[in-house]
mmCIF file of N, CA and C in Angstrom:
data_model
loop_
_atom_site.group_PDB
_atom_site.id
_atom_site.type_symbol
_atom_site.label_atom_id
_atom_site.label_comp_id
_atom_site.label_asym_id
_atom_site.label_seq_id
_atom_site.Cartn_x
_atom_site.Cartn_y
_atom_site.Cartn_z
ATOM 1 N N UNK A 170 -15.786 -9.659 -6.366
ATOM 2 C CA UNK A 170 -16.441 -8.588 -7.108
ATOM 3 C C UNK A 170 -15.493 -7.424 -7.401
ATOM 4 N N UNK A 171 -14.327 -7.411 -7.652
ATOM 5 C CA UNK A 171 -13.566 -7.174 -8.215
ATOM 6 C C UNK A 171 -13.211 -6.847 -10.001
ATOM 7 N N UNK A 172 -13.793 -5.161 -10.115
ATOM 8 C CA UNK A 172 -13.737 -5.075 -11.536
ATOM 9 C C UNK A 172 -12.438 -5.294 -12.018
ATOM 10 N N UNK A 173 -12.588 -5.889 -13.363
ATOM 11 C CA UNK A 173 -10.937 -6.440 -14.214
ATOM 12 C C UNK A 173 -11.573 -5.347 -15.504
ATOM 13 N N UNK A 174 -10.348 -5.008 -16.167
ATOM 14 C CA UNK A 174 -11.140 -4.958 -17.601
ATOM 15 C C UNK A 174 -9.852 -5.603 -18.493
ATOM 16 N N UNK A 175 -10.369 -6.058 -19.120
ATOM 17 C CA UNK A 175 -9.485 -6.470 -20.704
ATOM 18 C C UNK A 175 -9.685 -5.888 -21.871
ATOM 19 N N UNK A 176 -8.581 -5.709 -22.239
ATOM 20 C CA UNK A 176 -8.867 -4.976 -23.756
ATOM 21 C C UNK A 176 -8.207 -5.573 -24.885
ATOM 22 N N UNK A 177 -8.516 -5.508 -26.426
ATOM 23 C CA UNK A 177 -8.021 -6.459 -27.239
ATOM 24 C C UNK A 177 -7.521 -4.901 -27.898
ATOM 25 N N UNK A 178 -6.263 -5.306 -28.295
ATOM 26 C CA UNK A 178 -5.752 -4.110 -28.852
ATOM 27 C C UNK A 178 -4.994 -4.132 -30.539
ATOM 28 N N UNK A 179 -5.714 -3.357 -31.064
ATOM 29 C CA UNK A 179 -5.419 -3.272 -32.810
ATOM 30 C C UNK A 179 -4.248 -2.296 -32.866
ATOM 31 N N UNK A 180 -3.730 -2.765 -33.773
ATOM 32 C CA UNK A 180 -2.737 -1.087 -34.274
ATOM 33 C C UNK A 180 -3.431 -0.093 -34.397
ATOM 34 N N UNK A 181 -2.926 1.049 -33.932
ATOM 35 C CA UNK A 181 -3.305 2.312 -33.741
ATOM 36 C C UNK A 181 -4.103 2.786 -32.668
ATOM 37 N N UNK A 182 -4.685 1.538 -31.678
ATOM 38 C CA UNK A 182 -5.617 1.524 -30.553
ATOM 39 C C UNK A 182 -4.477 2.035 -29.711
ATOM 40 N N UNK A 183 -5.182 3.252 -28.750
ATOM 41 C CA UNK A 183 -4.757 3.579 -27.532
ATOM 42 C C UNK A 183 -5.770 3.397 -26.431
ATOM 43 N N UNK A 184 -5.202 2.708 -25.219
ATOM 44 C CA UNK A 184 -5.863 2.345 -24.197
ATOM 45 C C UNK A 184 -4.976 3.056 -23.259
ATOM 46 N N UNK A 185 -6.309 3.733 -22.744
ATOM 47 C CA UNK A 185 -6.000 4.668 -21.536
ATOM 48 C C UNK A 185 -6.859 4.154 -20.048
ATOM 49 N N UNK A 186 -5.926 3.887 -19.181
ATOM 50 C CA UNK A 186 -7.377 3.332 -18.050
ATOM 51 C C UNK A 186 -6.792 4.405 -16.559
ATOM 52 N N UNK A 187 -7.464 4.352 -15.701
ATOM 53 C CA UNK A 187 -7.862 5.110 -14.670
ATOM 54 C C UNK A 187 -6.627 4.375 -13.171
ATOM 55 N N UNK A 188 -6.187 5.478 -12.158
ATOM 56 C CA UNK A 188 -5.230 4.985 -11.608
ATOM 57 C C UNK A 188 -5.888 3.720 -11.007
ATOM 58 N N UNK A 189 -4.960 2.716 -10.339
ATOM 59 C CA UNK A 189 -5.837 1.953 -9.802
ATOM 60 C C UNK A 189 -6.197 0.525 -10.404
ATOM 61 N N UNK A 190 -6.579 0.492 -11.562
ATOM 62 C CA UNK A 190 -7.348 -0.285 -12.372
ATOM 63 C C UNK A 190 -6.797 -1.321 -12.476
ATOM 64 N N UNK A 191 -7.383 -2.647 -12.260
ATOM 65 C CA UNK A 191 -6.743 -3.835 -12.714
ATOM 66 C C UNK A 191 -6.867 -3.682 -14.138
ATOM 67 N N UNK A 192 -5.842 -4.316 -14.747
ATOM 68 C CA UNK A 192 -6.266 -4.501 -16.162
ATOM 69 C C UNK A 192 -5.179 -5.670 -16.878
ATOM 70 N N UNK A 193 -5.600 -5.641 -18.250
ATOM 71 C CA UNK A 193 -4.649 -6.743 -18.766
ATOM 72 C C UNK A 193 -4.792 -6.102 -20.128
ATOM 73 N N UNK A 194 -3.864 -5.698 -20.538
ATOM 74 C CA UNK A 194 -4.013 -5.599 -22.805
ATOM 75 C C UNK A 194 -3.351 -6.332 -23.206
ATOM 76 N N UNK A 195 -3.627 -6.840 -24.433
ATOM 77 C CA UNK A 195 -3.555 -7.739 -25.009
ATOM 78 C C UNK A 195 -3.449 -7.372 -26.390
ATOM 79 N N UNK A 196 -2.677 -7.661 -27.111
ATOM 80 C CA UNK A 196 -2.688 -7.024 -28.949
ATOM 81 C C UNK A 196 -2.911 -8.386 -29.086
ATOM 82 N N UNK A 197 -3.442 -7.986 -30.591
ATOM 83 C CA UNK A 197 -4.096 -9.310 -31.740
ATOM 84 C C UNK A 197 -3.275 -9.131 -32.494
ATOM 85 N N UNK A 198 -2.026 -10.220 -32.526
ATOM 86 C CA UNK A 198 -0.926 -10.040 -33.270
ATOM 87 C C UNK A 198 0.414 -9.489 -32.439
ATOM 88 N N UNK A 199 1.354 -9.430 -33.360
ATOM 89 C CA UNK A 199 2.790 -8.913 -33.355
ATOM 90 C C UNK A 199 2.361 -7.140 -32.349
ATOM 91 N N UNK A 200 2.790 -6.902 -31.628
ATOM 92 C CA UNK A 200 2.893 -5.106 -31.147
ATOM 93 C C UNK A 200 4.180 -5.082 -30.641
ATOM 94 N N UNK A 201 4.740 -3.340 -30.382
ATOM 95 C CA UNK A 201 5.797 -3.059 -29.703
ATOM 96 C C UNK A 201 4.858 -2.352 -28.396
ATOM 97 N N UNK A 202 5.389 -2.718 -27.422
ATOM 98 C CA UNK A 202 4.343 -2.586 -26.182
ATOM 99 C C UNK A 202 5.750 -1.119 -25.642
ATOM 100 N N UNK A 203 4.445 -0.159 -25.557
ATOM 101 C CA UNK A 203 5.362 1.115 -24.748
ATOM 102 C C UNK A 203 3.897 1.797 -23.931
ATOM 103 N N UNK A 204 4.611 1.718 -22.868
ATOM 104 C CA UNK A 204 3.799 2.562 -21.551
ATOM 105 C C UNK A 204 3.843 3.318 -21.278
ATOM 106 N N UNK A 205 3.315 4.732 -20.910
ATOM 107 C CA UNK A 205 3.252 5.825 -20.008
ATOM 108 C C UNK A 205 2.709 5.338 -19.217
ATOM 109 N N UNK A 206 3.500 5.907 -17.450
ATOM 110 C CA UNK A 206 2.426 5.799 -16.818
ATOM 111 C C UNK A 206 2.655 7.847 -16.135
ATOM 112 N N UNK A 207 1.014 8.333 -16.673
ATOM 113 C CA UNK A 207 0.771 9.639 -16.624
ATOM 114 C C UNK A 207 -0.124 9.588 -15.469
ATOM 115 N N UNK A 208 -0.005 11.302 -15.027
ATOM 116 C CA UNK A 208 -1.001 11.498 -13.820
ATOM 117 C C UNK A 208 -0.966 13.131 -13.905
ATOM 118 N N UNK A 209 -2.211 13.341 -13.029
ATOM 119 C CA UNK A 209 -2.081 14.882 -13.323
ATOM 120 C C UNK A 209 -1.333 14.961 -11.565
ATOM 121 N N UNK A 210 -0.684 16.457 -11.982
ATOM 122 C CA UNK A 210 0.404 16.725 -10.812
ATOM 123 C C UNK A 210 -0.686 17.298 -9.637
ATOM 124 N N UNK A 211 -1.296 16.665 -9.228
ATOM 125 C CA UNK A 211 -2.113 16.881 -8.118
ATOM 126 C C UNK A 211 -1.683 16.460 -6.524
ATOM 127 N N UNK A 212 -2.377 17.220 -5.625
ATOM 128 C CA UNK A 212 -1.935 16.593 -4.361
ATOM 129 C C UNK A 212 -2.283 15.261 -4.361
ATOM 130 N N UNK A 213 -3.952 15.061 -4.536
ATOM 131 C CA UNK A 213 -4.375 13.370 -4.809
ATOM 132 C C UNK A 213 -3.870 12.778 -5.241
ATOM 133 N N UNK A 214 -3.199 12.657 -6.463
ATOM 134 C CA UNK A 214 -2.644 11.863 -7.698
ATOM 135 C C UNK A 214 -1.255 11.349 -6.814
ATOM 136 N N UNK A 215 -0.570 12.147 -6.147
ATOM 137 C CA UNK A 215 0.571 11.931 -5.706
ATOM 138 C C UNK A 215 0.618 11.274 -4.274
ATOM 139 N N UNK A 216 -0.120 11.087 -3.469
ATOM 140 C CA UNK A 216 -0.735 10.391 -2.448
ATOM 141 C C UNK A 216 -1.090 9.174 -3.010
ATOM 142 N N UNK A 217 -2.060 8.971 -3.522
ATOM 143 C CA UNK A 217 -2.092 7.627 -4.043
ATOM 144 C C UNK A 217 -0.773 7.066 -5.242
ATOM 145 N N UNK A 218 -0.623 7.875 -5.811
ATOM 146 C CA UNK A 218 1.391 7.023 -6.037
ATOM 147 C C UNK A 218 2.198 6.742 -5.209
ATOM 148 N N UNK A 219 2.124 7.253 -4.326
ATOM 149 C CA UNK A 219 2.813 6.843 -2.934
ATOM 150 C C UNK A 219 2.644 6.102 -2.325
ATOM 151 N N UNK A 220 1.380 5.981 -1.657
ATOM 152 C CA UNK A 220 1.281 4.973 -0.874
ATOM 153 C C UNK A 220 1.131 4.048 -2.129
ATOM 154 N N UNK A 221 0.844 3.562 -3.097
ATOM 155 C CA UNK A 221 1.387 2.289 -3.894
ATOM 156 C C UNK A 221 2.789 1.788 -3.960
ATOM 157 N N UNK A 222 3.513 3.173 -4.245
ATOM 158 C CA UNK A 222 4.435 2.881 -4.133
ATOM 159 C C UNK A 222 5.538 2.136 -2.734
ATOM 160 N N UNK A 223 4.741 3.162 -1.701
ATOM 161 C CA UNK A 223 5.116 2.286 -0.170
ATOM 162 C C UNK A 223 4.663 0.527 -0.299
ATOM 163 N N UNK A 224 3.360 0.709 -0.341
ATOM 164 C CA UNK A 224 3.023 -1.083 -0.401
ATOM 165 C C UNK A 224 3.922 -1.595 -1.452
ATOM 166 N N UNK A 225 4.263 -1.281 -2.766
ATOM 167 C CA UNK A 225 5.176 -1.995 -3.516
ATOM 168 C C UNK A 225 6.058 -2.807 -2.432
ATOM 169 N N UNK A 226 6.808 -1.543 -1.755
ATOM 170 C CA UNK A 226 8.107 -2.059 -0.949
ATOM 171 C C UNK A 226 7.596 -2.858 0.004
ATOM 172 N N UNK A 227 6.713 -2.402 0.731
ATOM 173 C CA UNK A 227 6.274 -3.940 1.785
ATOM 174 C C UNK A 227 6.341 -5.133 1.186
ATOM 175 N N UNK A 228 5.830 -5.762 0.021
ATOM 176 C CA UNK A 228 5.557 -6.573 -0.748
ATOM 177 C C UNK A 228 6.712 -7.133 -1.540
ATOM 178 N N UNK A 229 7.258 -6.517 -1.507
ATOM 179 C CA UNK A 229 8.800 -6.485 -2.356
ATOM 180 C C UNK A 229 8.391 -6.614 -3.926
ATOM 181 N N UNK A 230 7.670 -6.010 -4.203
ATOM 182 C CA UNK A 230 7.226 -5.406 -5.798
ATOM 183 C C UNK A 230 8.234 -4.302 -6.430
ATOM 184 N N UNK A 231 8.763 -4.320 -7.312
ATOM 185 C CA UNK A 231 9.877 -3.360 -7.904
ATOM 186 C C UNK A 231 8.422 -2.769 -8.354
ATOM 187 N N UNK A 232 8.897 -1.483 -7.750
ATOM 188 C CA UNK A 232 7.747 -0.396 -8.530
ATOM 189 C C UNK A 232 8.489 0.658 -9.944
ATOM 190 N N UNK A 233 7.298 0.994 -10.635
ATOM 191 C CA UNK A 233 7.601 1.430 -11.549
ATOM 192 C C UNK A 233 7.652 2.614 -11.952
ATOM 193 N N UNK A 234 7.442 2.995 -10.140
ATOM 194 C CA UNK A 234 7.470 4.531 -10.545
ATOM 195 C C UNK A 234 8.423 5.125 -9.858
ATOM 196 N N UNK A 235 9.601 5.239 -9.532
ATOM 197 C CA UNK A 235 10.846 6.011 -8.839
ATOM 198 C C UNK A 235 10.419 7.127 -8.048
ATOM 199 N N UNK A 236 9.162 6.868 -6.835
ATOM 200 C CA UNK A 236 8.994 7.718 -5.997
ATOM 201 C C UNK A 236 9.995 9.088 -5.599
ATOM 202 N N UNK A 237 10.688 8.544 -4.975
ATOM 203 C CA UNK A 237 11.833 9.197 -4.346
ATOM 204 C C UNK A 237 12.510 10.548 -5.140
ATOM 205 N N UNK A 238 12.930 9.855 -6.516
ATOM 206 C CA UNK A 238 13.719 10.277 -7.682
ATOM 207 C C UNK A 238 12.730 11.435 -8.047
ATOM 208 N N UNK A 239 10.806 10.774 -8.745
ATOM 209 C CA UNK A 239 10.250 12.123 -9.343
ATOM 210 C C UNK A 239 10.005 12.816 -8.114
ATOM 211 N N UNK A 240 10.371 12.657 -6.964
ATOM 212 C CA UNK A 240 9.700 13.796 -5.764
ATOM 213 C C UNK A 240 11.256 15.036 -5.790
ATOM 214 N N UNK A 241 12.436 14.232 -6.011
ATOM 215 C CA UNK A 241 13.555 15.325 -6.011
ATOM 216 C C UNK A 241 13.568 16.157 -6.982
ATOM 217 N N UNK A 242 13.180 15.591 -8.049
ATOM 218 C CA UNK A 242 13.117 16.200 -9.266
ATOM 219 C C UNK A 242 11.908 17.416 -9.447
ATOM 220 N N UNK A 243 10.584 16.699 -9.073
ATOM 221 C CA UNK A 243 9.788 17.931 -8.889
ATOM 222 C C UNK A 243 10.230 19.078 -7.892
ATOM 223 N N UNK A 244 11.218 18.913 -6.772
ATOM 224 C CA UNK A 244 11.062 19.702 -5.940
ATOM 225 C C UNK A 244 12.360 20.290 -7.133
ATOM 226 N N UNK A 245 13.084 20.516 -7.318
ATOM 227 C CA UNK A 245 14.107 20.608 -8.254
ATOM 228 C C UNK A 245 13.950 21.381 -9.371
ATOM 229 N N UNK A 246 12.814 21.031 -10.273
ATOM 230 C CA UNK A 246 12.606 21.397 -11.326
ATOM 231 C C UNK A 246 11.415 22.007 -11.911
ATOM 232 N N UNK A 247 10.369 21.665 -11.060
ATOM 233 C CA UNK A 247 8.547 22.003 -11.087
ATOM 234 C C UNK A 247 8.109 23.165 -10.522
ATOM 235 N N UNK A 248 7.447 23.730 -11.271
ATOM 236 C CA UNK A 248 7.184 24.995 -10.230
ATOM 237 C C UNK A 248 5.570 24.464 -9.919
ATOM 238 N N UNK A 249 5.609 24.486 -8.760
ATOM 239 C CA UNK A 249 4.129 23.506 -7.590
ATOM 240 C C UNK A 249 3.490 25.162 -6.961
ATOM 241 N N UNK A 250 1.835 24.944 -7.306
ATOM 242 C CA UNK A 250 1.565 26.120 -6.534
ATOM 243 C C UNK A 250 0.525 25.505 -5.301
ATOM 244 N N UNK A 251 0.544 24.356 -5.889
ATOM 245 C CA UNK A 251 -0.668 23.545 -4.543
ATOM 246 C C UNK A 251 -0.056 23.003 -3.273
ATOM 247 N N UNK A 252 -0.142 24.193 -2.401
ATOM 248 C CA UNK A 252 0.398 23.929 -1.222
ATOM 249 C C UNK A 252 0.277 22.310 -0.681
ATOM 250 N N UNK A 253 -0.889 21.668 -0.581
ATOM 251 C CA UNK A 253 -0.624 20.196 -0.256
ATOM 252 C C UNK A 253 0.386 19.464 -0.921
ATOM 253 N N UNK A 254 0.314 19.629 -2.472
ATOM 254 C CA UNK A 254 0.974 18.727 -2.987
ATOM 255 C C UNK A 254 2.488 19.145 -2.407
ATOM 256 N N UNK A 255 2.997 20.696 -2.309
ATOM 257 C CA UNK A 255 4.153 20.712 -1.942
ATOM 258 C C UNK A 255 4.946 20.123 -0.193
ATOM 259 N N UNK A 256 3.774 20.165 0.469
ATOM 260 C CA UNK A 256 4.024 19.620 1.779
ATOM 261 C C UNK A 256 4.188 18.046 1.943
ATOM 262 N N UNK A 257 3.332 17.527 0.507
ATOM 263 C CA UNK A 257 3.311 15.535 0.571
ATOM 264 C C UNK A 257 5.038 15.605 -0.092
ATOM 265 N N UNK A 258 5.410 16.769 -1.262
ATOM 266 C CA UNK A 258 6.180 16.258 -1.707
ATOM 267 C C UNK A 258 7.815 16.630 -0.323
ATOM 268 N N UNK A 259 7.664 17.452 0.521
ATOM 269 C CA UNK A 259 8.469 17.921 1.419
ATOM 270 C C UNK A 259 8.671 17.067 2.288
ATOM 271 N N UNK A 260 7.548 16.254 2.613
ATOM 272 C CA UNK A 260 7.339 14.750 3.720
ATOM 273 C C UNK A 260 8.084 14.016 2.955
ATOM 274 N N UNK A 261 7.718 13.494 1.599
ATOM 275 C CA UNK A 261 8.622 11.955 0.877
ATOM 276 C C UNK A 261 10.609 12.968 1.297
ATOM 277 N N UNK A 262 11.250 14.300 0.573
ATOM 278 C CA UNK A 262 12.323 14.185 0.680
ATOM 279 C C UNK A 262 12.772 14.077 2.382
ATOM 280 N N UNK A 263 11.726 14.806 3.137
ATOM 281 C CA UNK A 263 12.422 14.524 4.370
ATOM 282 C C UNK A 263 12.459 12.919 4.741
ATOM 283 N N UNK A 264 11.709 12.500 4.519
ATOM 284 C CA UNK A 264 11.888 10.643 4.949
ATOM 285 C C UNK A 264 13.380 10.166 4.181
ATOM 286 N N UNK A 265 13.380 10.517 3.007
ATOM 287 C CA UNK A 265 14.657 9.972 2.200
ATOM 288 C C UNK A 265 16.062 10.579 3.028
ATOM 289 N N UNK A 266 15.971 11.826 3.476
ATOM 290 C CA UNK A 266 16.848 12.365 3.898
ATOM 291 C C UNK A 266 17.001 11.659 5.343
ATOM 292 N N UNK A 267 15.938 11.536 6.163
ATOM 293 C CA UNK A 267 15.951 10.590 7.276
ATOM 294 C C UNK A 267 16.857 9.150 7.332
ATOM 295 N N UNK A 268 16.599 8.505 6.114
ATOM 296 C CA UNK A 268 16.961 7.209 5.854
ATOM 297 C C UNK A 268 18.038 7.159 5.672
ATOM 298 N N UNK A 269 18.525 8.180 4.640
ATOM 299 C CA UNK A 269 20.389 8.717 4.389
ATOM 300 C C UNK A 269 20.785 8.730 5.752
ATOM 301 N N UNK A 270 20.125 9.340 6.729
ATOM 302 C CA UNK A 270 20.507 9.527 8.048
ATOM 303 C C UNK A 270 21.262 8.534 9.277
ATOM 304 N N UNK A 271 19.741 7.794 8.866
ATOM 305 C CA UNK A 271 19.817 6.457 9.741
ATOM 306 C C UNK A 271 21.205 5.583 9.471
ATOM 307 N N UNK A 272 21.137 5.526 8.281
ATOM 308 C CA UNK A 272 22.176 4.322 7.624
ATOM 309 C C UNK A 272 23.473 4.783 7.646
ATOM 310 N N UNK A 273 23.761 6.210 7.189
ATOM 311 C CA UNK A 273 25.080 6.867 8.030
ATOM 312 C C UNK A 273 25.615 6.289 9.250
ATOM 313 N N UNK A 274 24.678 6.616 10.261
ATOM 314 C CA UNK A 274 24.504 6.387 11.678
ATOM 315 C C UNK A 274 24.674 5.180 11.967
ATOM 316 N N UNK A 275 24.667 4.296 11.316
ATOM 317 C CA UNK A 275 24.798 3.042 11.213
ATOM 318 C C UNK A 275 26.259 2.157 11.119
ATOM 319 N N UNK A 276 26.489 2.763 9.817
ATOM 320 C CA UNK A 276 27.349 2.468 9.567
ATOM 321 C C UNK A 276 28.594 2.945 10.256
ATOM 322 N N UNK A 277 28.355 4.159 10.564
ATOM 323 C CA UNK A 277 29.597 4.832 11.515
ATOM 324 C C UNK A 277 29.845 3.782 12.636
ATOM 325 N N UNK A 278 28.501 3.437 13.399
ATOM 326 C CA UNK A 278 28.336 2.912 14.361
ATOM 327 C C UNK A 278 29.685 1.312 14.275
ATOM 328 N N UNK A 279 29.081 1.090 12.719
ATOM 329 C CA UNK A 279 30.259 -0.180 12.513
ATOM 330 C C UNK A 279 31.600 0.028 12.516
ATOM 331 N N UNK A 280 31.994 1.330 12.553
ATOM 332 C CA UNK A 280 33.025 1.603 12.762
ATOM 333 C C UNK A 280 33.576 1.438 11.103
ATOM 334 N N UNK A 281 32.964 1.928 10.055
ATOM 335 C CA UNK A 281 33.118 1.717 8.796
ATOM 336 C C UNK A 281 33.196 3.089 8.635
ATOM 337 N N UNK A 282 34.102 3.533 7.308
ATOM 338 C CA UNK A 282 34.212 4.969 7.216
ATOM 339 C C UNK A 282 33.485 5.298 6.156
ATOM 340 N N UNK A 283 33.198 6.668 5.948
ATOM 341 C CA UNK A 283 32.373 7.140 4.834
ATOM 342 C C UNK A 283 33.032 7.801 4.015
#
């Protein structure tokens, strides 16, 4: 019980669907297929990109959304006034920065230079 939706898509049709959504489009005929994938800059919105994006990597799914990258960039370039969203986005760089960490540590350990 699992909603799907399908859509048959004409020139000039825009299909917009909801995060989450299974779906499938389909053009009738020849199309040039171009995607956004949009969200509003919310604390929610960015929690659930995340953890998709985490399960991607469990799964070994190339995700399509460069977690890591738009979290440096927002912190970088966005001016954020929603304290949650700025603390989810402060958690993703500290983990990245963690991981830089680890693998340093690592590698030193191999006695490999940096």
């Amino acid at each position: 019980n699992i909603p799907f939706y399908r859509f048959f898509q004409r020139p000039e049709d825009l299909v917009w669907i909801n995060a989450g959504a299974i779906h499938w489009v389909q053009a009738k005929g020849w199309c040039n297929n171009i995607a956004w994938n949009t969200g509003p800059m919310t604390h929610a919105q960015y929690v659930k990109a995340y953890e998709r994006y985490e399960w991607n990597k469990l799964k070994g799914v190339k995700s399509i959304v460069p977690m890591n990258h738009l979290s440096w960039n927002l912190a970088r370039y966005a001016k954020i006034y929603d304290g949650q969203l700025v603390k989810e986005i402060r958690h993703c760089l500290e983990g990245t920065l963690n991981n830089c960490k680890a693998i340093k540590e690592k590698l030193q350990k191999e006695g490999l230079q940096i």
